[in-house]
């Protein structure tokens, strides 16, 4: 079987980078995308060292023409797209609802929601032409429950799950599967920014059932599964990787 062609947005750091490396190690053709060409070319070299064929395309997922160009360049170079990992995302700017601004709304929703819509729009176009594919979006545990002072992030990640369900229904007849990974706390730059200090990270870990944050590599393995034939009958689903966070309240009142 030919190597799968994989497109990853927001691929230059964290979970996206881990997914690029996981695919590269397995001999996929990997198209990595992001907003920083120097980091993109460095990742291409790293994937080349792993034996993968790789291409960087600069794309900010908030803009239709840039996402179209990403998808078109992937097809021009590798002939098709088998797997698309729509990973680009932002934590936005937290704050109480009374203090949210239009600018903060646009900042978060344009990347997390519009970016996912635009990515799927163009990926559907080429996957339909080439007989199908697998799309994996990114939500969060906070796409399934609330967090005070994070209305924009929480709202945007809930939206990604809804978008995924609709896309799964629209794609099924064309052989396009669409699923969503929902990481809990995962050790990336975003997690460092959101938690802010080792003290907060220890406090978070203490209420997680597994007592630790996840790793980007663990999320990458879930993405790999959803992109593979091993998940051929799975579509429209949310795969949560949260060390048990959403299974229920982990503490007895006495503990
Ligand atoms: N780390 C966590 O705890 C966690 C938990 C749940 C969900 N997530 C989600 O996982 C995804 C990856 O995040 P991460 O933790 O690796 O953090 P990260 O900040 O390292 O990665 C996000 C990447 O997206 C890129 N990006 C942001 N806006 C973009 C835009 N408009 N266009 C193109 N690229 C853009 C960033 O430059 C960065 O490379 C995000 O969607 C995030 O919301 C992360």
PDB file of C-alpha atoms in Angstrom, residues 47-221:
ATOM      1  CA  UNK A  47      11.058  14.549   9.033  1.00  0.00           C
ATOM      2  CA  UNK A  48      13.493  14.005   6.165  1.00  0.00           C
ATOM      3  CA  UNK A  49      16.021  12.623   8.645  1.00  0.00           C
ATOM      4  CA  UNK A  50      13.346  10.129   9.734  1.00  0.00           C
ATOM      5  CA  UNK A  51      13.028   9.003   6.111  1.00  0.00           C
ATOM      6  CA  UNK A  52       9.735  10.750   5.379  1.00  0.00           C
ATOM      7  CA  UNK A  53       8.914  12.929   2.408  1.00  0.00           C
ATOM      8  CA  UNK A  54       7.739  16.253   3.824  1.00  0.00           C
ATOM      9  CA  UNK A  55       6.555  19.656   2.639  1.00  0.00           C
ATOM     10  CA  UNK A  56       5.963  22.873   4.585  1.00  0.00           C
ATOM     11  CA  UNK A  57       3.193  25.222   3.486  1.00  0.00           C
ATOM     12  CA  UNK A  58       2.690  28.502   5.289  1.00  0.00           C
ATOM     13  CA  UNK A  59      -0.990  28.871   6.203  1.00  0.00           C
ATOM     14  CA  UNK A  60      -2.964  30.791   8.766  1.00  0.00           C
ATOM     15  CA  UNK A  61      -6.191  28.786   9.116  1.00  0.00           C
ATOM     16  CA  UNK A  62      -8.273  31.944   9.616  1.00  0.00           C
ATOM     17  CA  UNK A  63      -8.024  32.751   5.899  1.00  0.00           C
ATOM     18  CA  UNK A  64      -9.841  30.856   3.159  1.00  0.00           C
ATOM     19  CA  UNK A  65      -7.261  31.510   0.452  1.00  0.00           C
ATOM     20  CA  UNK A  66      -4.386  30.267   2.642  1.00  0.00           C
ATOM     21  CA  UNK A  67      -6.180  27.033   3.560  1.00  0.00           C
ATOM     22  CA  UNK A  68      -7.109  26.473  -0.089  1.00  0.00           C
ATOM     23  CA  UNK A  69      -3.477  26.972  -1.050  1.00  0.00           C
ATOM     24  CA  UNK A  70      -2.335  24.486   1.628  1.00  0.00           C
ATOM     25  CA  UNK A  71      -4.668  21.790   0.339  1.00  0.00           C
ATOM     26  CA  UNK A  72      -3.852  22.500  -3.309  1.00  0.00           C
ATOM     27  CA  UNK A  73      -0.088  22.405  -2.682  1.00  0.00           C
ATOM     28  CA  UNK A  74      -0.439  19.090  -0.832  1.00  0.00           C
ATOM     29  CA  UNK A  75      -2.276  17.584  -3.815  1.00  0.00           C
ATOM     30  CA  UNK A  76       0.147  19.110  -6.318  1.00  0.00           C
ATOM     31  CA  UNK A  77       3.122  17.562  -4.488  1.00  0.00           C
ATOM     32  CA  UNK A  78       1.733  14.194  -3.346  1.00  0.00           C
ATOM     33  CA  UNK A  79      -1.328  13.609  -5.548  1.00  0.00           C
ATOM     34  CA  UNK A  80      -4.049  13.350  -2.882  1.00  0.00           C
ATOM     35  CA  UNK A  81      -4.798  13.734   0.847  1.00  0.00           C
ATOM     36  CA  UNK A  82      -5.567  10.599   2.868  1.00  0.00           C
ATOM     37  CA  UNK A  83      -5.521  12.066   6.377  1.00  0.00           C
ATOM     38  CA  UNK A  84      -6.043  15.639   7.559  1.00  0.00           C
ATOM     39  CA  UNK A  85      -5.337  16.603  11.160  1.00  0.00           C
ATOM     40  CA  UNK A  86      -6.941  20.003  11.771  1.00  0.00           C
ATOM     41  CA  UNK A  87      -4.953  20.786  14.885  1.00  0.00           C
ATOM     42  CA  UNK A  88      -4.296  24.558  14.780  1.00  0.00           C
ATOM     43  CA  UNK A  89      -5.864  26.171  17.813  1.00  0.00           C
ATOM     44  CA  UNK A  90      -5.556  28.913  20.364  1.00  0.00           C
ATOM     45  CA  UNK A  91      -6.464  29.189  24.026  1.00  0.00           C
ATOM     46  CA  UNK A  92      -7.479  32.791  23.285  1.00  0.00           C
ATOM     47  CA  UNK A  93      -7.751  35.330  26.036  1.00  0.00           C
ATOM     48  CA  UNK A  94      -9.503  34.218  29.224  1.00  0.00           C
ATOM     49  CA  UNK A  95     -11.779  36.485  31.243  1.00  0.00           C
ATOM     50  CA  UNK A  96     -15.250  36.780  32.745  1.00  0.00           C
ATOM     51  CA  UNK A  97     -18.139  37.027  30.272  1.00  0.00           C
ATOM     52  CA  UNK A  98     -18.804  40.654  31.212  1.00  0.00           C
ATOM     53  CA  UNK A  99     -15.316  41.606  30.034  1.00  0.00           C
ATOM     54  CA  UNK A 100     -15.185  39.747  26.733  1.00  0.00           C
ATOM     55  CA  UNK A 101     -14.534  41.863  23.658  1.00  0.00           C
ATOM     56  CA  UNK A 102     -15.389  41.410  19.995  1.00  0.00           C
ATOM     57  CA  UNK A 103     -11.680  41.264  19.298  1.00  0.00           C
ATOM     58  CA  UNK A 104     -11.159  38.418  21.794  1.00  0.00           C
ATOM     59  CA  UNK A 105     -14.171  36.588  20.316  1.00  0.00           C
ATOM     60  CA  UNK A 106     -12.779  36.879  16.786  1.00  0.00           C
ATOM     61  CA  UNK A 107      -9.307  35.865  17.914  1.00  0.00           C
ATOM     62  CA  UNK A 108     -10.540  32.585  19.409  1.00  0.00           C
ATOM     63  CA  UNK A 109     -13.427  31.690  17.115  1.00  0.00           C
ATOM     64  CA  UNK A 110     -11.639  32.609  13.882  1.00  0.00           C
ATOM     65  CA  UNK A 111      -8.881  30.096  14.596  1.00  0.00           C
ATOM     66  CA  UNK A 112     -10.703  27.335  16.456  1.00  0.00           C
ATOM     67  CA  UNK A 113     -14.063  27.354  14.637  1.00  0.00           C
ATOM     68  CA  UNK A 114     -13.639  29.163  11.309  1.00  0.00           C
ATOM     69  CA  UNK A 115     -10.252  27.488  10.863  1.00  0.00           C
ATOM     70  CA  UNK A 116     -11.834  24.067  11.298  1.00  0.00           C
ATOM     71  CA  UNK A 117     -14.673  24.940   8.896  1.00  0.00           C
ATOM     72  CA  UNK A 118     -12.298  26.221   6.202  1.00  0.00           C
ATOM     73  CA  UNK A 119      -9.983  23.228   6.607  1.00  0.00           C
ATOM     74  CA  UNK A 120     -12.806  20.721   6.227  1.00  0.00           C
ATOM     75  CA  UNK A 121     -14.298  22.647   3.300  1.00  0.00           C
ATOM     76  CA  UNK A 122     -11.127  22.355   1.220  1.00  0.00           C
ATOM     77  CA  UNK A 123     -10.191  18.859   2.440  1.00  0.00           C
ATOM     78  CA  UNK A 124     -13.670  17.597   1.488  1.00  0.00           C
ATOM     79  CA  UNK A 125     -13.191  19.015  -2.004  1.00  0.00           C
ATOM     80  CA  UNK A 126     -10.057  16.968  -2.705  1.00  0.00           C
ATOM     81  CA  UNK A 127     -11.048  13.871  -0.683  1.00  0.00           C
ATOM     82  CA  UNK A 128     -14.305  13.600  -2.662  1.00  0.00           C
ATOM     83  CA  UNK A 129     -12.283  13.678  -5.892  1.00  0.00           C
ATOM     84  CA  UNK A 130      -9.922  10.958  -4.665  1.00  0.00           C
ATOM     85  CA  UNK A 131     -12.414   8.504  -3.163  1.00  0.00           C
ATOM     86  CA  UNK A 132     -12.387   9.485   0.521  1.00  0.00           C
ATOM     87  CA  UNK A 133     -10.125  10.072   3.478  1.00  0.00           C
ATOM     88  CA  UNK A 134     -10.033  10.606   7.218  1.00  0.00           C
ATOM     89  CA  UNK A 135     -10.296  13.994   8.915  1.00  0.00           C
ATOM     90  CA  UNK A 136      -9.430  14.469  12.574  1.00  0.00           C
ATOM     91  CA  UNK A 137     -10.395  17.728  14.288  1.00  0.00           C
ATOM     92  CA  UNK A 138      -9.306  18.872  17.751  1.00  0.00           C
ATOM     93  CA  UNK A 139     -11.644  19.736  20.583  1.00  0.00           C
ATOM     94  CA  UNK A 140     -10.871  19.394  24.298  1.00  0.00           C
ATOM     95  CA  UNK A 141     -12.315  18.124  27.530  1.00  0.00           C
ATOM     96  CA  UNK A 142     -13.485  21.746  27.628  1.00  0.00           C
ATOM     97  CA  UNK A 143     -15.464  21.059  24.463  1.00  0.00           C
ATOM     98  CA  UNK A 144     -17.619  18.851  26.672  1.00  0.00           C
ATOM     99  CA  UNK A 145     -17.793  20.709  29.985  1.00  0.00           C
ATOM    100  CA  UNK A 146     -17.380  24.233  31.332  1.00  0.00           C
ATOM    101  CA  UNK A 147     -14.487  26.206  32.796  1.00  0.00           C
ATOM    102  CA  UNK A 148     -15.023  29.580  34.483  1.00  0.00           C
ATOM    103  CA  UNK A 149     -13.596  32.589  32.634  1.00  0.00           C
ATOM    104  CA  UNK A 150     -12.956  30.559  29.505  1.00  0.00           C
ATOM    105  CA  UNK A 151     -16.260  31.070  27.648  1.00  0.00           C
ATOM    106  CA  UNK A 152     -14.632  31.664  24.275  1.00  0.00           C
ATOM    107  CA  UNK A 153     -12.329  28.647  24.402  1.00  0.00           C
ATOM    108  CA  UNK A 154     -15.065  26.413  25.837  1.00  0.00           C
ATOM    109  CA  UNK A 155     -17.647  27.653  23.317  1.00  0.00           C
ATOM    110  CA  UNK A 156     -15.281  27.265  20.382  1.00  0.00           C
ATOM    111  CA  UNK A 157     -14.269  23.721  21.357  1.00  0.00           C
ATOM    112  CA  UNK A 158     -17.937  22.693  21.848  1.00  0.00           C
ATOM    113  CA  UNK A 159     -18.527  24.018  18.327  1.00  0.00           C
ATOM    114  CA  UNK A 160     -15.791  21.770  16.914  1.00  0.00           C
ATOM    115  CA  UNK A 161     -17.637  18.681  18.155  1.00  0.00           C
ATOM    116  CA  UNK A 162     -20.872  19.848  16.487  1.00  0.00           C
ATOM    117  CA  UNK A 163     -19.064  20.633  13.245  1.00  0.00           C
ATOM    118  CA  UNK A 164     -17.452  17.192  13.315  1.00  0.00           C
ATOM    119  CA  UNK A 165     -20.819  15.426  13.635  1.00  0.00           C
ATOM    120  CA  UNK A 166     -22.324  17.316  10.700  1.00  0.00           C
ATOM    121  CA  UNK A 167     -19.242  16.751   8.541  1.00  0.00           C
ATOM    122  CA  UNK A 168     -19.300  13.032   9.395  1.00  0.00           C
ATOM    123  CA  UNK A 169     -22.892  12.812   8.130  1.00  0.00           C
ATOM    124  CA  UNK A 170     -22.075  14.721   4.959  1.00  0.00           C
ATOM    125  CA  UNK A 171     -18.874  12.788   4.291  1.00  0.00           C
ATOM    126  CA  UNK A 172     -20.023   9.217   4.978  1.00  0.00           C
ATOM    127  CA  UNK A 173     -21.405   8.520   1.506  1.00  0.00           C
ATOM    128  CA  UNK A 174     -18.151   9.751  -0.052  1.00  0.00           C
ATOM    129  CA  UNK A 175     -15.849   7.580   2.070  1.00  0.00           C
ATOM    130  CA  UNK A 176     -14.791  10.554   4.191  1.00  0.00           C
ATOM    131  CA  UNK A 177     -14.666   9.863   7.926  1.00  0.00           C
ATOM    132  CA  UNK A 178     -14.573  12.785  10.353  1.00  0.00           C
ATOM    133  CA  UNK A 179     -13.725  12.373  14.031  1.00  0.00           C
ATOM    134  CA  UNK A 180     -12.412  14.597  16.791  1.00  0.00           C
ATOM    135  CA  UNK A 181      -9.785  14.090  19.463  1.00  0.00           C
ATOM    136  CA  UNK A 182     -10.472  15.800  22.777  1.00  0.00           C
ATOM    137  CA  UNK A 183      -7.304  16.064  24.832  1.00  0.00           C
ATOM    138  CA  UNK A 184      -7.375  16.940  28.494  1.00  0.00           C
ATOM    139  CA  UNK A 185      -4.379  18.712  29.975  1.00  0.00           C
ATOM    140  CA  UNK A 186      -1.467  17.886  27.653  1.00  0.00           C
ATOM    141  CA  UNK A 187       2.162  18.881  28.157  1.00  0.00           C
ATOM    142  CA  UNK A 188       2.673  21.526  25.470  1.00  0.00           C
ATOM    143  CA  UNK A 189       3.447  25.240  25.308  1.00  0.00           C
ATOM    144  CA  UNK A 190      -0.303  25.923  25.511  1.00  0.00           C
ATOM    145  CA  UNK A 191      -0.544  23.970  28.763  1.00  0.00           C
ATOM    146  CA  UNK A 192       2.445  25.900  30.146  1.00  0.00           C
ATOM    147  CA  UNK A 193       0.822  29.220  29.211  1.00  0.00           C
ATOM    148  CA  UNK A 194      -2.608  28.313  30.576  1.00  0.00           C
ATOM    149  CA  UNK A 195      -1.376  26.903  33.884  1.00  0.00           C
ATOM    150  CA  UNK A 196       1.355  29.546  34.332  1.00  0.00           C
ATOM    151  CA  UNK A 197       3.416  27.948  37.122  1.00  0.00           C
ATOM    152  CA  UNK A 198       4.639  24.644  38.550  1.00  0.00           C
ATOM    153  CA  UNK A 199       2.430  25.283  41.568  1.00  0.00           C
ATOM    154  CA  UNK A 200      -0.722  25.425  39.429  1.00  0.00           C
ATOM    155  CA  UNK A 201       0.409  22.396  37.419  1.00  0.00           C
ATOM    156  CA  UNK A 202       0.846  20.396  40.654  1.00  0.00           C
ATOM    157  CA  UNK A 203      -2.630  21.457  41.779  1.00  0.00           C
ATOM    158  CA  UNK A 204      -4.102  20.372  38.427  1.00  0.00           C
ATOM    159  CA  UNK A 205      -2.278  17.027  38.564  1.00  0.00           C
ATOM    160  CA  UNK A 206      -3.576  16.365  42.065  1.00  0.00           C
ATOM    161  CA  UNK A 207      -7.206  16.307  40.871  1.00  0.00           C
ATOM    162  CA  UNK A 208      -6.561  14.323  37.693  1.00  0.00           C
ATOM    163  CA  UNK A 209      -7.402  10.640  38.261  1.00  0.00           C
ATOM    164  CA  UNK A 210      -4.066   9.584  36.706  1.00  0.00           C
ATOM    165  CA  UNK A 211      -2.279  12.371  38.617  1.00  0.00           C
ATOM    166  CA  UNK A 212      -0.477  13.624  35.509  1.00  0.00           C
ATOM    167  CA  UNK A 213      -1.061  15.573  32.338  1.00  0.00           C
ATOM    168  CA  UNK A 214      -0.963  13.666  29.059  1.00  0.00           C
ATOM    169  CA  UNK A 215       1.799  13.901  26.475  1.00  0.00           C
ATOM    170  CA  UNK A 216       1.537  15.158  22.900  1.00  0.00           C
ATOM    171  CA  UNK A 217       2.777  11.736  21.763  1.00  0.00           C
ATOM    172  CA  UNK A 218      -0.228  10.065  23.433  1.00  0.00           C
ATOM    173  CA  UNK A 219      -2.595  12.336  21.496  1.00  0.00           C
ATOM    174  CA  UNK A 220      -0.619  11.656  18.308  1.00  0.00           C
ATOM    175  CA  UNK A 221      -1.232   7.895  18.704  1.00  0.00           C
TER     176      UNK A 221
END
